[in-house]
PDB file of C-alpha atoms in Angstrom:
ATOM      1  CA  UNK A 266     -76.642 239.271 403.108  1.00 59.00           C
ATOM      2  CA  UNK A 267     -75.461 242.593 403.833  1.00 58.00           C
ATOM      3  CA  UNK A 268     -72.010 241.528 404.801  1.00 58.00           C
ATOM      4  CA  UNK A 269     -71.401 239.539 401.654  1.00 63.00           C
ATOM      5  CA  UNK A 270     -72.826 242.683 399.549  1.00 61.00           C
ATOM      6  CA  UNK A 271     -70.399 245.001 401.468  1.00 61.00           C
ATOM      7  CA  UNK A 272     -67.389 242.725 400.909  1.00 61.00           C
ATOM      8  CA  UNK A 273     -68.226 242.109 397.223  1.00 64.00           C
ATOM      9  CA  UNK A 274     -68.685 245.729 396.588  1.00 66.00           C
ATOM     10  CA  UNK A 275     -65.471 246.636 398.373  1.00 66.00           C
ATOM     11  CA  UNK A 276     -63.613 244.036 396.461  1.00 67.00           C
ATOM     12  CA  UNK A 277     -65.054 245.055 393.029  1.00 70.00           C
ATOM     13  CA  UNK A 278     -63.836 248.629 393.484  1.00 70.00           C
ATOM     14  CA  UNK A 279     -60.360 247.500 394.237  1.00 70.00           C
ATOM     15  CA  UNK A 280     -59.992 245.493 390.992  1.00 75.00           C
ATOM     16  CA  UNK A 281     -59.740 248.461 388.796  1.00 78.00           C
ATOM     17  CA  UNK A 282     -57.272 249.832 391.325  1.00 78.00           C
ATOM     18  CA  UNK A 283     -54.804 246.750 391.031  1.00 80.00           C
ATOM     19  CA  UNK A 284     -54.930 247.192 387.107  1.00 82.00           C
ATOM     20  CA  UNK A 285     -54.182 250.946 387.484  1.00 81.00           C
ATOM     21  CA  UNK A 286     -51.321 250.279 390.043  1.00 83.00           C
ATOM     22  CA  UNK A 287     -49.949 247.522 387.514  1.00 88.00           C
ATOM     23  CA  UNK A 288     -49.755 249.863 384.622  1.00 89.00           C
ATOM     24  CA  UNK A 289     -48.150 252.689 386.533  1.00 89.00           C
ATOM     25  CA  UNK A 290     -45.761 250.202 388.078  1.00 89.00           C
ATOM     26  CA  UNK A 291     -44.569 248.979 384.645  1.00 92.00           C
ATOM     27  CA  UNK A 292     -44.234 252.511 383.588  1.00 92.00           C
ATOM     28  CA  UNK A 293     -42.227 253.448 386.769  1.00 90.00           C
ATOM     29  CA  UNK A 294     -39.929 250.467 386.344  1.00 91.00           C
ATOM     30  CA  UNK A 295     -39.229 251.631 382.624  1.00 93.00           C
ATOM     31  CA  UNK A 296     -38.457 255.160 383.744  1.00 91.00           C
ATOM     32  CA  UNK A 297     -36.212 253.838 386.329  1.00 90.00           C
ATOM     33  CA  UNK A 298     -34.382 251.709 383.965  1.00 91.00           C
ATOM     34  CA  UNK A 299     -34.153 254.591 381.347  1.00 92.00           C
ATOM     35  CA  UNK A 300     -32.703 257.091 383.917  1.00 90.00           C
ATOM     36  CA  UNK A 301     -30.248 254.157 385.361  1.00 90.00           C
ATOM     37  CA  UNK A 302     -28.902 253.471 381.837  1.00 91.00           C
ATOM     38  CA  UNK A 303     -28.264 257.263 381.331  1.00 91.00           C
ATOM     39  CA  UNK A 304     -26.569 257.682 384.501  1.00 89.00           C
ATOM     40  CA  UNK A 305     -24.306 254.346 383.937  1.00 90.00           C
ATOM     41  CA  UNK A 306     -23.488 256.033 380.794  1.00 91.00           C
ATOM     42  CA  UNK A 307     -22.631 259.592 382.334  1.00 90.00           C
ATOM     43  CA  UNK A 308     -20.972 258.154 385.639  1.00 89.00           C
ATOM     44  CA  UNK A 309     -20.741 254.509 386.920  1.00 91.00           C
ATOM     45  CA  UNK A 310     -21.030 255.439 390.547  1.00 91.00           C
ATOM     46  CA  UNK A 311     -24.469 257.469 389.912  1.00 89.00           C
ATOM     47  CA  UNK A 312     -25.773 254.810 387.850  1.00 89.00           C
ATOM     48  CA  UNK A 313     -24.764 252.031 390.543  1.00 91.00           C
ATOM     49  CA  UNK A 314     -26.403 254.434 393.222  1.00 91.00           C
ATOM     50  CA  UNK A 315     -29.686 254.267 391.593  1.00 88.00           C
ATOM     51  CA  UNK A 316     -29.627 250.686 390.684  1.00 88.00           C
ATOM     52  CA  UNK A 317     -28.828 249.862 394.258  1.00 91.00           C
ATOM     53  CA  UNK A 318     -30.557 252.539 396.067  1.00 90.00           C
ATOM     54  CA  UNK A 319     -34.122 252.155 394.435  1.00 88.00           C
ATOM     55  CA  UNK A 320     -34.605 248.477 395.054  1.00 89.00           C
ATOM     56  CA  UNK A 321     -33.172 248.970 398.626  1.00 90.00           C
ATOM     57  CA  UNK A 322     -35.829 251.794 399.147  1.00 89.00           C
ATOM     58  CA  UNK A 323     -38.654 249.867 397.704  1.00 86.00           C
ATOM     59  CA  UNK A 324     -37.657 246.727 399.772  1.00 88.00           C
ATOM     60  CA  UNK A 325     -37.532 248.637 402.997  1.00 88.00           C
ATOM     61  CA  UNK A 326     -40.957 250.170 402.077  1.00 86.00           C
ATOM     62  CA  UNK A 327     -42.339 246.685 401.512  1.00 85.00           C
ATOM     63  CA  UNK A 328     -41.425 245.883 405.150  1.00 84.00           C
ATOM     64  CA  UNK A 329     -44.175 248.068 406.116  1.00 80.00           C
ATOM     65  CA  UNK A 330     -46.803 246.991 403.789  1.00 81.00           C
ATOM     66  CA  UNK A 331     -48.039 244.116 405.770  1.00 80.00           C
ATOM     67  CA  UNK A 332     -49.331 246.396 408.357  1.00 80.00           C
ATOM     68  CA  UNK A 333     -51.339 248.398 405.912  1.00 80.00           C
ATOM     69  CA  UNK A 334     -52.632 245.084 404.414  1.00 79.00           C
ATOM     70  CA  UNK A 335     -53.673 243.867 407.667  1.00 81.00           C
ATOM     71  CA  UNK A 336     -55.432 247.074 408.673  1.00 82.00           C
ATOM     72  CA  UNK A 337     -57.219 246.905 405.188  1.00 80.00           C
ATOM     73  CA  UNK A 338     -58.599 243.456 406.069  1.00 79.00           C
ATOM     74  CA  UNK A 339     -59.696 244.746 409.489  1.00 83.00           C
ATOM     75  CA  UNK A 340     -61.526 247.770 408.051  1.00 82.00           C
ATOM     76  CA  UNK A 341     -63.258 245.781 405.324  1.00 79.00           C
ATOM     77  CA  UNK A 342     -64.509 243.283 407.941  1.00 80.00           C
ATOM     78  CA  UNK A 343     -65.711 245.885 410.439  1.00 83.00           C
ATOM     79  CA  UNK A 344     -67.338 247.853 407.395  1.00 80.00           C
ATOM     80  CA  UNK A 345     -68.829 244.634 406.287  1.00 79.00           C
ATOM     81  CA  UNK A 346     -70.382 243.876 409.865  1.00 79.00           C
ATOM     82  CA  UNK A 347     -71.753 247.464 410.173  1.00 81.00           C
ATOM     83  CA  UNK A 348     -73.304 247.238 406.845  1.00 78.00           C
ATOM     84  CA  UNK A 349     -74.873 243.682 407.322  1.00 76.00           C
ATOM     85  CA  UNK A 350     -76.114 244.684 410.877  1.00 74.00           C
ATOM     86  CA  UNK A 351     -77.797 247.822 409.200  1.00 78.00           C
ATOM     87  CA  UNK A 352     -79.371 245.645 406.738  1.00 75.00           C
ATOM     88  CA  UNK A 353     -80.551 243.258 409.128  1.00 71.00           C
ATOM     89  CA  UNK A 354     -82.239 246.064 411.276  1.00 73.00           C
ATOM     90  CA  UNK A 355     -83.849 247.666 408.409  1.00 72.00           C
ATOM     91  CA  UNK A 356     -85.284 244.487 407.305  1.00 70.00           C
ATOM     92  CA  UNK A 357     -86.244 243.468 410.876  1.00 72.00           C
ATOM     93  CA  UNK A 358     -87.523 247.102 411.730  1.00 67.00           C
ATOM     94  CA  UNK A 359     -91.289 246.225 412.367  1.00 69.00           C
ATOM     95  CA  UNK A 360     -90.524 243.188 414.547  1.00 72.00           C
ATOM     96  CA  UNK A 361     -88.117 245.182 416.481  1.00 65.00           C
ATOM     97  CA  UNK A 362     -90.472 247.836 417.149  1.00 68.00           C
ATOM     98  CA  UNK A 363     -93.294 245.351 418.066  1.00 72.00           C
ATOM     99  CA  UNK A 364     -91.057 244.043 420.669  1.00 78.00           C
ATOM    100  CA  UNK A 365     -89.456 247.267 421.876  1.00 71.00           C
ATOM    101  CA  UNK A 366     -85.909 246.188 420.933  1.00 69.00           C
ATOM    102  CA  UNK A 367     -85.148 249.506 419.100  1.00 74.00           C
ATOM    103  CA  UNK A 368     -82.961 250.998 421.932  1.00 76.00           C
ATOM    104  CA  UNK A 369     -80.862 247.647 421.838  1.00 78.00           C
ATOM    105  CA  UNK A 370     -80.639 247.643 418.234  1.00 75.00           C
ATOM    106  CA  UNK A 371     -79.618 251.235 417.947  1.00 78.00           C
ATOM    107  CA  UNK A 372     -76.735 250.688 420.727  1.00 84.00           C
ATOM    108  CA  UNK A 373     -75.501 247.583 418.979  1.00 81.00           C
ATOM    109  CA  UNK A 374     -75.419 249.427 415.697  1.00 77.00           C
ATOM    110  CA  UNK A 375     -73.671 252.210 417.193  1.00 85.00           C
ATOM    111  CA  UNK A 376     -71.010 250.072 418.837  1.00 88.00           C
ATOM    112  CA  UNK A 377     -70.427 248.226 415.391  1.00 85.00           C
ATOM    113  CA  UNK A 378     -70.364 251.501 413.339  1.00 84.00           C
ATOM    114  CA  UNK A 379     -67.918 253.094 415.776  1.00 86.00           C
ATOM    115  CA  UNK A 380     -65.552 249.976 415.485  1.00 86.00           C
ATOM    116  CA  UNK A 381     -65.770 250.356 411.622  1.00 85.00           C
ATOM    117  CA  UNK A 382     -65.103 254.093 411.938  1.00 86.00           C
ATOM    118  CA  UNK A 383     -61.934 253.393 414.072  1.00 84.00           C
ATOM    119  CA  UNK A 384     -60.854 250.801 411.614  1.00 86.00           C
ATOM    120  CA  UNK A 385     -61.183 253.278 408.860  1.00 83.00           C
ATOM    121  CA  UNK A 386     -59.017 255.938 410.582  1.00 85.00           C
ATOM    122  CA  UNK A 387     -56.496 253.203 411.556  1.00 81.00           C
ATOM    123  CA  UNK A 388     -56.372 252.518 407.868  1.00 81.00           C
ATOM    124  CA  UNK A 389     -55.967 256.096 406.891  1.00 83.00           C
ATOM    125  CA  UNK A 390     -53.135 256.443 409.479  1.00 81.00           C
ATOM    126  CA  UNK A 391     -51.211 253.563 408.224  1.00 83.00           C
ATOM    127  CA  UNK A 392     -51.627 254.691 404.556  1.00 80.00           C
ATOM    128  CA  UNK A 393     -50.303 258.133 405.803  1.00 83.00           C
ATOM    129  CA  UNK A 394     -47.080 256.576 407.389  1.00 85.00           C
ATOM    130  CA  UNK A 395     -46.669 254.507 404.376  1.00 83.00           C
ATOM    131  CA  UNK A 396     -46.824 257.545 402.157  1.00 84.00           C
ATOM    132  CA  UNK A 397     -44.447 259.495 404.611  1.00 87.00           C
ATOM    133  CA  UNK A 398     -41.968 256.521 404.535  1.00 87.00           C
ATOM    134  CA  UNK A 399     -42.089 256.361 400.847  1.00 86.00           C
ATOM    135  CA  UNK A 400     -41.565 260.381 400.617  1.00 87.00           C
ATOM    136  CA  UNK A 401     -38.743 260.329 403.209  1.00 90.00           C
ATOM    137  CA  UNK A 402     -36.607 257.408 401.760  1.00 89.00           C
ATOM    138  CA  UNK A 403     -36.968 258.442 398.182  1.00 88.00           C
ATOM    139  CA  UNK A 404     -36.022 261.993 399.154  1.00 88.00           C
ATOM    140  CA  UNK A 405     -32.859 260.639 400.909  1.00 92.00           C
ATOM    141  CA  UNK A 406     -31.726 258.667 398.063  1.00 90.00           C
ATOM    142  CA  UNK A 407     -32.613 261.408 395.486  1.00 89.00           C
ATOM    143  CA  UNK A 408     -30.527 264.005 397.826  1.00 91.00           C
ATOM    144  CA  UNK A 409     -27.717 261.421 397.763  1.00 92.00           C
ATOM    145  CA  UNK A 410     -27.490 261.161 394.006  1.00 91.00           C
ATOM    146  CA  UNK A 411     -27.590 265.016 393.642  1.00 91.00           C
ATOM    147  CA  UNK A 412     -24.951 265.477 396.411  1.00 93.00           C
ATOM    148  CA  UNK A 413     -22.809 262.699 394.514  1.00 93.00           C
ATOM    149  CA  UNK A 414     -23.289 264.462 391.302  1.00 92.00           C
ATOM    150  CA  UNK A 415     -22.542 267.897 392.657  1.00 93.00           C
ATOM    151  CA  UNK A 416     -19.231 266.423 394.110  1.00 93.00           C
ATOM    152  CA  UNK A 417     -18.312 264.469 390.738  1.00 92.00           C
ATOM    153  CA  UNK A 418     -19.091 268.036 389.111  1.00 93.00           C
ATOM    154  CA  UNK A 419     -16.770 269.863 391.300  1.00 93.00           C
ATOM    155  CA  UNK A 420     -14.111 267.107 390.950  1.00 92.00           C
ATOM    156  CA  UNK A 421     -14.364 267.369 387.104  1.00 91.00           C
ATOM    157  CA  UNK A 422     -15.659 263.942 386.591  1.00 91.00           C
ATOM    158  CA  UNK A 423     -18.809 265.256 385.050  1.00 91.00           C
ATOM    159  CA  UNK A 424     -19.641 268.440 383.225  1.00 91.00           C
ATOM    160  CA  UNK A 425     -22.046 271.123 384.341  1.00 92.00           C
ATOM    161  CA  UNK A 426     -24.454 270.241 381.795  1.00 91.00           C
ATOM    162  CA  UNK A 427     -24.347 266.475 382.920  1.00 91.00           C
ATOM    163  CA  UNK A 428     -24.975 267.820 386.433  1.00 91.00           C
ATOM    164  CA  UNK A 429     -28.021 269.882 385.310  1.00 92.00           C
ATOM    165  CA  UNK A 430     -29.438 266.710 383.683  1.00 91.00           C
ATOM    166  CA  UNK A 431     -28.922 264.458 386.599  1.00 90.00           C
ATOM    167  CA  UNK A 432     -30.581 267.217 388.863  1.00 89.00           C
ATOM    168  CA  UNK A 433     -33.433 267.097 386.401  1.00 89.00           C
ATOM    169  CA  UNK A 434     -33.761 263.365 386.268  1.00 88.00           C
ATOM    170  CA  UNK A 435     -33.798 263.061 390.082  1.00 87.00           C
ATOM    171  CA  UNK A 436     -36.541 265.295 390.275  1.00 86.00           C
ATOM    172  CA  UNK A 437     -38.419 263.195 387.584  1.00 87.00           C
ATOM    173  CA  UNK A 438     -37.549 260.074 389.707  1.00 86.00           C
ATOM    174  CA  UNK A 439     -39.399 260.961 392.652  1.00 84.00           C
ATOM    175  CA  UNK A 440     -42.645 259.967 391.039  1.00 85.00           C
ATOM    176  CA  UNK A 441     -41.764 256.554 389.807  1.00 88.00           C
ATOM    177  CA  UNK A 442     -39.998 255.690 393.310  1.00 85.00           C
ATOM    178  CA  UNK A 443     -43.097 256.769 394.991  1.00 82.00           C
ATOM    179  CA  UNK A 444     -45.208 254.745 392.725  1.00 82.00           C
ATOM    180  CA  UNK A 445     -43.012 251.554 393.390  1.00 81.00           C
ATOM    181  CA  UNK A 446     -43.419 252.122 396.849  1.00 75.00           C
TER     182      UNK A 446
END
């Protein structure tokens, strides 16, 4: 019963996160499409860089997400085991005391709890790697856009005002790309 309760509670807290992520993802795609259309109007190369670069970044990031998903599953299992064991121990505390099994029960709980803690740390590490990958790849893409825009401005293909607008838009794009990642 403790494991079932732990898993149900964990899953129930994730449902609003899915809806939250879905809403932000729709907003991110809308933002990226708007910026891409503007860049296509200003300069075809810049627009194509965004239209090709953003999906490439997102697909690259998606390669790493199965690791996070596996670690999330393991973390949920370990936490459920620790919660289930804690529930069992609390419910059976009186009989455990009667047979002198407290030390064994505590040792078993410490081991199970330690495994849950290690799984949680591993999951947090995976999320950190994923966030770093997302930030790094989107930063490289946005730097390439600014570099290309600067080069196009120096060549006279776009105006200084358009360059300033493009630099502002690339700063804006960091959040939607990270959200999609």
